């Protein structure tokens, strides 16, 4: 069940602000022995130190009828072959998000499904800069996007299985991970796009208009019909 809305239902909120504790209050803390560096939002997990980021939650994708995952990721180098992004025992029916072999695609596998290829998404994050990766599944289709852009999708009706292993965010070809989140709601493409816009440039996410200068009523004159002065306290009452 969802508890407390998006990013709050059996989730993770590993923000990388000098600690690897779960900011959502569900105590799904990570184990991290590496260092921290400047991320997209404050500090990030500096994966170039060679430390992976395993997570203590062992069954929080089991039986999901839908889910959404997002993270800021900075890739360090161009790699050959398969490159892990997120893994939670995909071989045992859990969840895996990888680069698909020597291709430009990101691929997703869960619940024993085939590897589902999201065309072109790996090349979009593999340039040494911070990028916002969003993966969501609504029970029938897996969607993926980078930096809130147009989604690519592939059909998949296989639910994640119950696997008693932790998440692992691999460091082999990654400079940094920031704001890793998962929830048991597919959310929507617009929600992912808004998350990207808010987190990438929060000061331009919304604006406050200047005060209105026309069409505003003004008082040209006021005439009182009576004035009452309180002799004990300095109060004056005007009656109109």
PDB file of C-alpha atoms in Angstrom:
ATOM      1  CA  UNK A   1       0.000   0.000   0.000  1.00  0.00           C
ATOM      2  CA  UNK A   2       1.034   3.580  -0.476  1.00  0.00           C
ATOM      3  CA  UNK A   3       1.697   5.439   2.716  1.00  0.00           C
ATOM      4  CA  UNK A   4       1.875   9.218   2.630  1.00  0.00           C
ATOM      5  CA  UNK A   5       1.723   9.816  -1.112  1.00  0.00           C
ATOM      6  CA  UNK A   6       4.289   9.738  -3.931  1.00  0.00           C
ATOM      7  CA  UNK A   7       7.832   8.744  -2.897  1.00  0.00           C
ATOM      8  CA  UNK A   8       6.447   7.752   0.518  1.00  0.00           C
ATOM      9  CA  UNK A   9       5.002   4.257  -0.029  1.00  0.00           C
ATOM     10  CA  UNK A  10       7.559   1.546   0.817  1.00  0.00           C
ATOM     11  CA  UNK A  11      10.195   3.795  -0.751  1.00  0.00           C
ATOM     12  CA  UNK A  12      13.706   5.065  -0.566  1.00  0.00           C
ATOM     13  CA  UNK A  13      14.917   8.619  -0.412  1.00  0.00           C
ATOM     14  CA  UNK A  14      18.693   8.431  -0.416  1.00  0.00           C
ATOM     15  CA  UNK A  15      19.660  12.059  -0.889  1.00  0.00           C
ATOM     16  CA  UNK A  16      23.406  11.822  -0.286  1.00  0.00           C
ATOM     17  CA  UNK A  17      23.610  14.753   2.104  1.00  0.00           C
ATOM     18  CA  UNK A  18      26.601  13.321   3.960  1.00  0.00           C
ATOM     19  CA  UNK A  19      24.642  10.272   5.133  1.00  0.00           C
ATOM     20  CA  UNK A  20      23.000   7.213   3.569  1.00  0.00           C
ATOM     21  CA  UNK A  21      19.892   7.147   5.746  1.00  0.00           C
ATOM     22  CA  UNK A  22      16.422   6.941   4.240  1.00  0.00           C
ATOM     23  CA  UNK A  23      14.884  10.410   4.340  1.00  0.00           C
ATOM     24  CA  UNK A  24      11.313   9.094   3.980  1.00  0.00           C
ATOM     25  CA  UNK A  25      11.163   7.706   7.508  1.00  0.00           C
ATOM     26  CA  UNK A  26      10.753   4.044   6.500  1.00  0.00           C
ATOM     27  CA  UNK A  27      14.262   3.143   7.777  1.00  0.00           C
ATOM     28  CA  UNK A  28      15.426   1.608   4.492  1.00  0.00           C
ATOM     29  CA  UNK A  29      18.910   2.912   5.108  1.00  0.00           C
ATOM     30  CA  UNK A  30      21.837   2.200   2.815  1.00  0.00           C
ATOM     31  CA  UNK A  31      25.317   0.949   3.583  1.00  0.00           C
ATOM     32  CA  UNK A  32      27.926   3.238   2.079  1.00  0.00           C
ATOM     33  CA  UNK A  33      31.649   3.356   2.830  1.00  0.00           C
ATOM     34  CA  UNK A  34      32.584   5.894   0.163  1.00  0.00           C
ATOM     35  CA  UNK A  35      32.887   9.660   0.135  1.00  0.00           C
ATOM     36  CA  UNK A  36      30.517  12.457  -0.810  1.00  0.00           C
ATOM     37  CA  UNK A  37      30.960  15.152  -3.444  1.00  0.00           C
ATOM     38  CA  UNK A  38      28.976  17.970  -5.000  1.00  0.00           C
ATOM     39  CA  UNK A  39      25.880  16.570  -6.677  1.00  0.00           C
ATOM     40  CA  UNK A  40      22.982  17.927  -8.635  1.00  0.00           C
ATOM     41  CA  UNK A  41      21.202  18.797  -5.377  1.00  0.00           C
ATOM     42  CA  UNK A  42      23.638  19.469  -2.551  1.00  0.00           C
ATOM     43  CA  UNK A  43      25.867  16.468  -1.835  1.00  0.00           C
ATOM     44  CA  UNK A  44      25.914  13.214  -3.792  1.00  0.00           C
ATOM     45  CA  UNK A  45      27.328   9.743  -3.324  1.00  0.00           C
ATOM     46  CA  UNK A  46      30.772   9.878  -4.939  1.00  0.00           C
ATOM     47  CA  UNK A  47      30.780   6.473  -6.602  1.00  0.00           C
ATOM     48  CA  UNK A  48      34.173   7.091  -8.192  1.00  0.00           C
ATOM     49  CA  UNK A  49      35.645   6.175  -4.809  1.00  0.00           C
ATOM     50  CA  UNK A  50      34.817   2.568  -5.696  1.00  0.00           C
ATOM     51  CA  UNK A  51      32.137   2.075  -3.046  1.00  0.00           C
ATOM     52  CA  UNK A  52      28.828   0.549  -4.038  1.00  0.00           C
ATOM     53  CA  UNK A  53      25.605   1.670  -2.404  1.00  0.00           C
ATOM     54  CA  UNK A  54      23.708  -1.368  -1.131  1.00  0.00           C
ATOM     55  CA  UNK A  55      20.445  -0.773   0.649  1.00  0.00           C
ATOM     56  CA  UNK A  56      18.991  -2.564   3.664  1.00  0.00           C
ATOM     57  CA  UNK A  57      15.451  -2.967   2.305  1.00  0.00           C
ATOM     58  CA  UNK A  58      15.044  -6.584   1.243  1.00  0.00           C
ATOM     59  CA  UNK A  59      11.523  -6.985  -0.104  1.00  0.00           C
ATOM     60  CA  UNK A  60      10.087  -3.605  -1.007  1.00  0.00           C
ATOM     61  CA  UNK A  61       9.396  -4.345  -4.687  1.00  0.00           C
ATOM     62  CA  UNK A  62       7.731  -7.679  -3.971  1.00  0.00           C
ATOM     63  CA  UNK A  63       4.261  -7.822  -5.440  1.00  0.00           C
ATOM     64  CA  UNK A  64       4.228  -4.240  -6.662  1.00  0.00           C
ATOM     65  CA  UNK A  65       1.462  -3.725  -9.175  1.00  0.00           C
ATOM     66  CA  UNK A  66       3.294  -0.595 -10.343  1.00  0.00           C
ATOM     67  CA  UNK A  67       6.339   1.450  -9.379  1.00  0.00           C
ATOM     68  CA  UNK A  68       8.475   4.466 -10.238  1.00  0.00           C
ATOM     69  CA  UNK A  69      12.212   4.947  -9.788  1.00  0.00           C
ATOM     70  CA  UNK A  70      14.185   8.134 -10.238  1.00  0.00           C
ATOM     71  CA  UNK A  71      17.776   9.151  -9.630  1.00  0.00           C
ATOM     72  CA  UNK A  72      20.331  11.704 -10.700  1.00  0.00           C
ATOM     73  CA  UNK A  73      23.297   9.929 -12.261  1.00  0.00           C
ATOM     74  CA  UNK A  74      26.665  11.064 -13.559  1.00  0.00           C
ATOM     75  CA  UNK A  75      28.479   8.565 -15.755  1.00  0.00           C
ATOM     76  CA  UNK A  76      32.258   8.650 -15.639  1.00  0.00           C
ATOM     77  CA  UNK A  77      33.465   6.928 -18.791  1.00  0.00           C
ATOM     78  CA  UNK A  78      32.188   5.146 -21.837  1.00  0.00           C
ATOM     79  CA  UNK A  79      32.115   1.440 -21.060  1.00  0.00           C
ATOM     80  CA  UNK A  80      31.891  -1.662 -23.171  1.00  0.00           C
ATOM     81  CA  UNK A  81      29.272  -4.313 -22.518  1.00  0.00           C
ATOM     82  CA  UNK A  82      26.613  -4.406 -19.853  1.00  0.00           C
ATOM     83  CA  UNK A  83      26.680  -1.598 -17.268  1.00  0.00           C
ATOM     84  CA  UNK A  84      24.686  -1.851 -14.054  1.00  0.00           C
ATOM     85  CA  UNK A  85      22.679   1.143 -12.864  1.00  0.00           C
ATOM     86  CA  UNK A  86      20.319  -0.436 -10.309  1.00  0.00           C
ATOM     87  CA  UNK A  87      20.131  -4.094  -9.306  1.00  0.00           C
ATOM     88  CA  UNK A  88      17.959  -5.956  -6.828  1.00  0.00           C
ATOM     89  CA  UNK A  89      18.552  -9.605  -7.748  1.00  0.00           C
ATOM     90  CA  UNK A  90      17.059  -9.425 -11.225  1.00  0.00           C
ATOM     91  CA  UNK A  91      18.191 -13.008 -11.818  1.00  0.00           C
ATOM     92  CA  UNK A  92      15.997 -14.167  -8.940  1.00  0.00           C
ATOM     93  CA  UNK A  93      12.908 -12.305 -10.102  1.00  0.00           C
ATOM     94  CA  UNK A  94      13.742  -8.910  -8.621  1.00  0.00           C
ATOM     95  CA  UNK A  95      14.630  -5.753 -10.518  1.00  0.00           C
ATOM     96  CA  UNK A  96      17.512  -4.756 -12.776  1.00  0.00           C
ATOM     97  CA  UNK A  97      18.250  -1.558 -14.706  1.00  0.00           C
ATOM     98  CA  UNK A  98      21.310  -1.795 -16.968  1.00  0.00           C
ATOM     99  CA  UNK A  99      22.864  -0.635 -20.171  1.00  0.00           C
ATOM    100  CA  UNK A 100      21.989  -3.278 -22.758  1.00  0.00           C
ATOM    101  CA  UNK A 101      25.256  -4.795 -24.029  1.00  0.00           C
ATOM    102  CA  UNK A 102      27.170  -2.499 -26.417  1.00  0.00           C
ATOM    103  CA  UNK A 103      24.129  -0.452 -27.371  1.00  0.00           C
ATOM    104  CA  UNK A 104      22.682   3.012 -26.756  1.00  0.00           C
ATOM    105  CA  UNK A 105      19.764   1.500 -24.812  1.00  0.00           C
ATOM    106  CA  UNK A 106      18.844   1.167 -21.148  1.00  0.00           C
ATOM    107  CA  UNK A 107      17.182  -2.128 -20.353  1.00  0.00           C
ATOM    108  CA  UNK A 108      14.862  -3.131 -17.492  1.00  0.00           C
ATOM    109  CA  UNK A 109      14.124  -6.609 -16.176  1.00  0.00           C
ATOM    110  CA  UNK A 110      11.904  -7.680 -13.284  1.00  0.00           C
ATOM    111  CA  UNK A 111       9.852 -10.653 -12.198  1.00  0.00           C
ATOM    112  CA  UNK A 112      11.682 -12.966 -14.590  1.00  0.00           C
ATOM    113  CA  UNK A 113      10.747 -10.960 -17.670  1.00  0.00           C
ATOM    114  CA  UNK A 114      12.972 -10.655 -20.692  1.00  0.00           C
ATOM    115  CA  UNK A 115      15.328  -7.679 -20.871  1.00  0.00           C
ATOM    116  CA  UNK A 116      13.130  -4.769 -21.983  1.00  0.00           C
ATOM    117  CA  UNK A 117      15.027  -2.213 -24.036  1.00  0.00           C
ATOM    118  CA  UNK A 118      14.343   1.509 -23.740  1.00  0.00           C
ATOM    119  CA  UNK A 119      15.880   2.790 -26.934  1.00  0.00           C
ATOM    120  CA  UNK A 120      18.536   5.510 -26.810  1.00  0.00           C
ATOM    121  CA  UNK A 121      18.371   6.317 -23.100  1.00  0.00           C
ATOM    122  CA  UNK A 122      21.886   5.139 -22.210  1.00  0.00           C
ATOM    123  CA  UNK A 123      23.556   7.441 -24.723  1.00  0.00           C
ATOM    124  CA  UNK A 124      21.500  10.302 -23.276  1.00  0.00           C
ATOM    125  CA  UNK A 125      23.123   9.903 -19.825  1.00  0.00           C
ATOM    126  CA  UNK A 126      26.623   8.834 -20.879  1.00  0.00           C
ATOM    127  CA  UNK A 127      28.350  12.200 -21.340  1.00  0.00           C
ATOM    128  CA  UNK A 128      29.957  12.964 -17.965  1.00  0.00           C
ATOM    129  CA  UNK A 129      27.193  15.330 -16.835  1.00  0.00           C
ATOM    130  CA  UNK A 130      24.389  14.986 -14.290  1.00  0.00           C
ATOM    131  CA  UNK A 131      21.158  13.587 -15.737  1.00  0.00           C
ATOM    132  CA  UNK A 132      17.781  12.737 -14.239  1.00  0.00           C
ATOM    133  CA  UNK A 133      16.714   9.179 -15.080  1.00  0.00           C
ATOM    134  CA  UNK A 134      13.079   8.210 -14.566  1.00  0.00           C
ATOM    135  CA  UNK A 135      11.826   4.624 -14.915  1.00  0.00           C
ATOM    136  CA  UNK A 136       8.197   3.772 -14.222  1.00  0.00           C
ATOM    137  CA  UNK A 137       5.951   0.754 -14.685  1.00  0.00           C
ATOM    138  CA  UNK A 138       2.133   0.889 -14.620  1.00  0.00           C
ATOM    139  CA  UNK A 139       1.500  -2.854 -14.557  1.00  0.00           C
ATOM    140  CA  UNK A 140       1.453  -3.311 -18.315  1.00  0.00           C
ATOM    141  CA  UNK A 141       4.144  -1.040 -19.754  1.00  0.00           C
ATOM    142  CA  UNK A 142       7.628   0.104 -18.715  1.00  0.00           C
ATOM    143  CA  UNK A 143       8.470   3.740 -19.481  1.00  0.00           C
ATOM    144  CA  UNK A 144      11.771   5.578 -19.341  1.00  0.00           C
ATOM    145  CA  UNK A 145      12.933   9.159 -19.800  1.00  0.00           C
ATOM    146  CA  UNK A 146      16.007  11.313 -19.308  1.00  0.00           C
ATOM    147  CA  UNK A 147      15.822  14.876 -17.975  1.00  0.00           C
ATOM    148  CA  UNK A 148      12.032  14.903 -18.142  1.00  0.00           C
ATOM    149  CA  UNK A 149      12.032  14.410 -21.905  1.00  0.00           C
ATOM    150  CA  UNK A 150       9.830  12.300 -24.146  1.00  0.00           C
ATOM    151  CA  UNK A 151       9.322   8.801 -22.781  1.00  0.00           C
ATOM    152  CA  UNK A 152      10.181   5.613 -24.613  1.00  0.00           C
ATOM    153  CA  UNK A 153       8.259   2.491 -23.641  1.00  0.00           C
ATOM    154  CA  UNK A 154       8.002  -1.275 -23.963  1.00  0.00           C
ATOM    155  CA  UNK A 155       5.179  -3.629 -22.972  1.00  0.00           C
ATOM    156  CA  UNK A 156       5.685  -5.710 -19.810  1.00  0.00           C
ATOM    157  CA  UNK A 157       3.007  -7.347 -17.639  1.00  0.00           C
ATOM    158  CA  UNK A 158       5.345  -9.308 -15.337  1.00  0.00           C
ATOM    159  CA  UNK A 159       5.277  -8.216 -11.677  1.00  0.00           C
ATOM    160  CA  UNK A 160       8.459  -8.007  -9.604  1.00  0.00           C
ATOM    161  CA  UNK A 161       9.093 -11.029  -7.402  1.00  0.00           C
ATOM    162  CA  UNK A 162       9.881 -11.214  -3.696  1.00  0.00           C
ATOM    163  CA  UNK A 163      13.671 -11.256  -3.432  1.00  0.00           C
ATOM    164  CA  UNK A 164      15.493 -11.010  -0.117  1.00  0.00           C
ATOM    165  CA  UNK A 165      18.392  -8.933  -1.361  1.00  0.00           C
ATOM    166  CA  UNK A 166      19.335  -5.294  -1.127  1.00  0.00           C
ATOM    167  CA  UNK A 167      19.410  -2.722  -3.879  1.00  0.00           C
ATOM    168  CA  UNK A 168      22.865  -2.089  -5.282  1.00  0.00           C
ATOM    169  CA  UNK A 169      23.845   1.051  -7.181  1.00  0.00           C
ATOM    170  CA  UNK A 170      27.063   0.058  -8.850  1.00  0.00           C
ATOM    171  CA  UNK A 171      30.172   2.236  -9.006  1.00  0.00           C
ATOM    172  CA  UNK A 172      32.085   0.620 -11.855  1.00  0.00           C
ATOM    173  CA  UNK A 173      31.360   3.307 -14.445  1.00  0.00           C
ATOM    174  CA  UNK A 174      29.617   5.934 -12.350  1.00  0.00           C
ATOM    175  CA  UNK A 175      30.943   9.187 -10.913  1.00  0.00           C
ATOM    176  CA  UNK A 176      27.936  10.028  -8.798  1.00  0.00           C
ATOM    177  CA  UNK A 177      24.438   9.082  -7.643  1.00  0.00           C
ATOM    178  CA  UNK A 178      22.074  11.643  -6.129  1.00  0.00           C
ATOM    179  CA  UNK A 179      18.484  11.507  -4.857  1.00  0.00           C
ATOM    180  CA  UNK A 180      17.695   7.846  -5.511  1.00  0.00           C
ATOM    181  CA  UNK A 181      13.968   7.238  -4.988  1.00  0.00           C
ATOM    182  CA  UNK A 182      11.457   4.448  -5.477  1.00  0.00           C
ATOM    183  CA  UNK A 183       7.740   4.236  -4.772  1.00  0.00           C
ATOM    184  CA  UNK A 184       4.911   1.762  -5.360  1.00  0.00           C
ATOM    185  CA  UNK A 185       3.092   4.179  -7.663  1.00  0.00           C
ATOM    186  CA  UNK A 186       3.740   4.537 -11.385  1.00  0.00           C
ATOM    187  CA  UNK A 187       3.158   8.291 -11.042  1.00  0.00           C
ATOM    188  CA  UNK A 188       2.872   9.887 -14.502  1.00  0.00           C
ATOM    189  CA  UNK A 189       5.070  11.300 -17.242  1.00  0.00           C
ATOM    190  CA  UNK A 190       4.047  14.809 -16.170  1.00  0.00           C
ATOM    191  CA  UNK A 191       5.008  14.045 -12.571  1.00  0.00           C
ATOM    192  CA  UNK A 192       8.489  12.871 -13.622  1.00  0.00           C
ATOM    193  CA  UNK A 193       8.878  15.923 -15.862  1.00  0.00           C
ATOM    194  CA  UNK A 194       7.895  18.253 -13.001  1.00  0.00           C
ATOM    195  CA  UNK A 195      10.314  16.505 -10.616  1.00  0.00           C
ATOM    196  CA  UNK A 196      13.118  17.101 -13.100  1.00  0.00           C
ATOM    197  CA  UNK A 197      12.176  20.756 -13.606  1.00  0.00           C
ATOM    198  CA  UNK A 198      11.936  21.380  -9.869  1.00  0.00           C
ATOM    199  CA  UNK A 199      15.200  19.656  -8.978  1.00  0.00           C
ATOM    200  CA  UNK A 200      17.282  20.882 -11.914  1.00  0.00           C
ATOM    201  CA  UNK A 201      16.420  24.565 -11.458  1.00  0.00           C
ATOM    202  CA  UNK A 202      14.223  25.146  -8.407  1.00  0.00           C
ATOM    203  CA  UNK A 203      14.466  28.951  -8.598  1.00  0.00           C
ATOM    204  CA  UNK A 204      12.797  29.050 -12.011  1.00  0.00           C
ATOM    205  CA  UNK A 205      10.301  26.259 -11.261  1.00  0.00           C
ATOM    206  CA  UNK A 206       7.693  28.868 -10.363  1.00  0.00           C
ATOM    207  CA  UNK A 207       7.450  32.648 -10.495  1.00  0.00           C
ATOM    208  CA  UNK A 208       5.560  35.352  -8.631  1.00  0.00           C
ATOM    209  CA  UNK A 209       3.988  38.055 -10.761  1.00  0.00           C
ATOM    210  CA  UNK A 210       4.429  41.751 -10.017  1.00  0.00           C
ATOM    211  CA  UNK A 211       1.568  43.556  -8.221  1.00  0.00           C
ATOM    212  CA  UNK A 212      -1.278  44.638 -10.482  1.00  0.00           C
ATOM    213  CA  UNK A 213      -1.064  48.274 -11.592  1.00  0.00           C
ATOM    214  CA  UNK A 214      -4.346  48.567 -13.461  1.00  0.00           C
ATOM    215  CA  UNK A 215      -7.908  47.625 -12.665  1.00  0.00           C
ATOM    216  CA  UNK A 216      -7.288  48.057  -8.933  1.00  0.00           C
ATOM    217  CA  UNK A 217      -9.980  50.083  -7.089  1.00  0.00           C
ATOM    218  CA  UNK A 218      -8.777  53.186  -5.226  1.00  0.00           C
ATOM    219  CA  UNK A 219     -10.418  55.539  -2.713  1.00  0.00           C
ATOM    220  CA  UNK A 220     -10.468  59.160  -3.854  1.00  0.00           C
ATOM    221  CA  UNK A 221     -12.162  60.586  -0.717  1.00  0.00           C
ATOM    222  CA  UNK A 222     -13.779  59.485   2.555  1.00  0.00           C
ATOM    223  CA  UNK A 223     -16.328  61.535   4.544  1.00  0.00           C
ATOM    224  CA  UNK A 224     -17.229  60.682   8.145  1.00  0.00           C
ATOM    225  CA  UNK A 225     -20.794  61.260   9.372  1.00  0.00           C
ATOM    226  CA  UNK A 226     -19.816  61.339  13.066  1.00  0.00           C
ATOM    227  CA  UNK A 227     -16.745  61.214  15.302  1.00  0.00           C
ATOM    228  CA  UNK A 228     -16.745  59.767  18.841  1.00  0.00           C
ATOM    229  CA  UNK A 229     -13.771  60.346  21.163  1.00  0.00           C
ATOM    230  CA  UNK A 230     -13.307  58.138  24.253  1.00  0.00           C
ATOM    231  CA  UNK A 231     -12.294  60.369  27.139  1.00  0.00           C
ATOM    232  CA  UNK A 232     -10.596  57.576  29.129  1.00  0.00           C
ATOM    233  CA  UNK A 233      -8.494  55.881  26.464  1.00  0.00           C
ATOM    234  CA  UNK A 234      -7.181  57.485  23.282  1.00  0.00           C
ATOM    235  CA  UNK A 235      -9.629  55.738  20.962  1.00  0.00           C
ATOM    236  CA  UNK A 236     -11.403  57.490  18.140  1.00  0.00           C
ATOM    237  CA  UNK A 237     -14.402  55.978  16.324  1.00  0.00           C
ATOM    238  CA  UNK A 238     -15.341  57.202  12.876  1.00  0.00           C
ATOM    239  CA  UNK A 239     -18.835  56.378  11.589  1.00  0.00           C
ATOM    240  CA  UNK A 240     -19.491  56.506   7.824  1.00  0.00           C
TER     241      UNK A 240
END
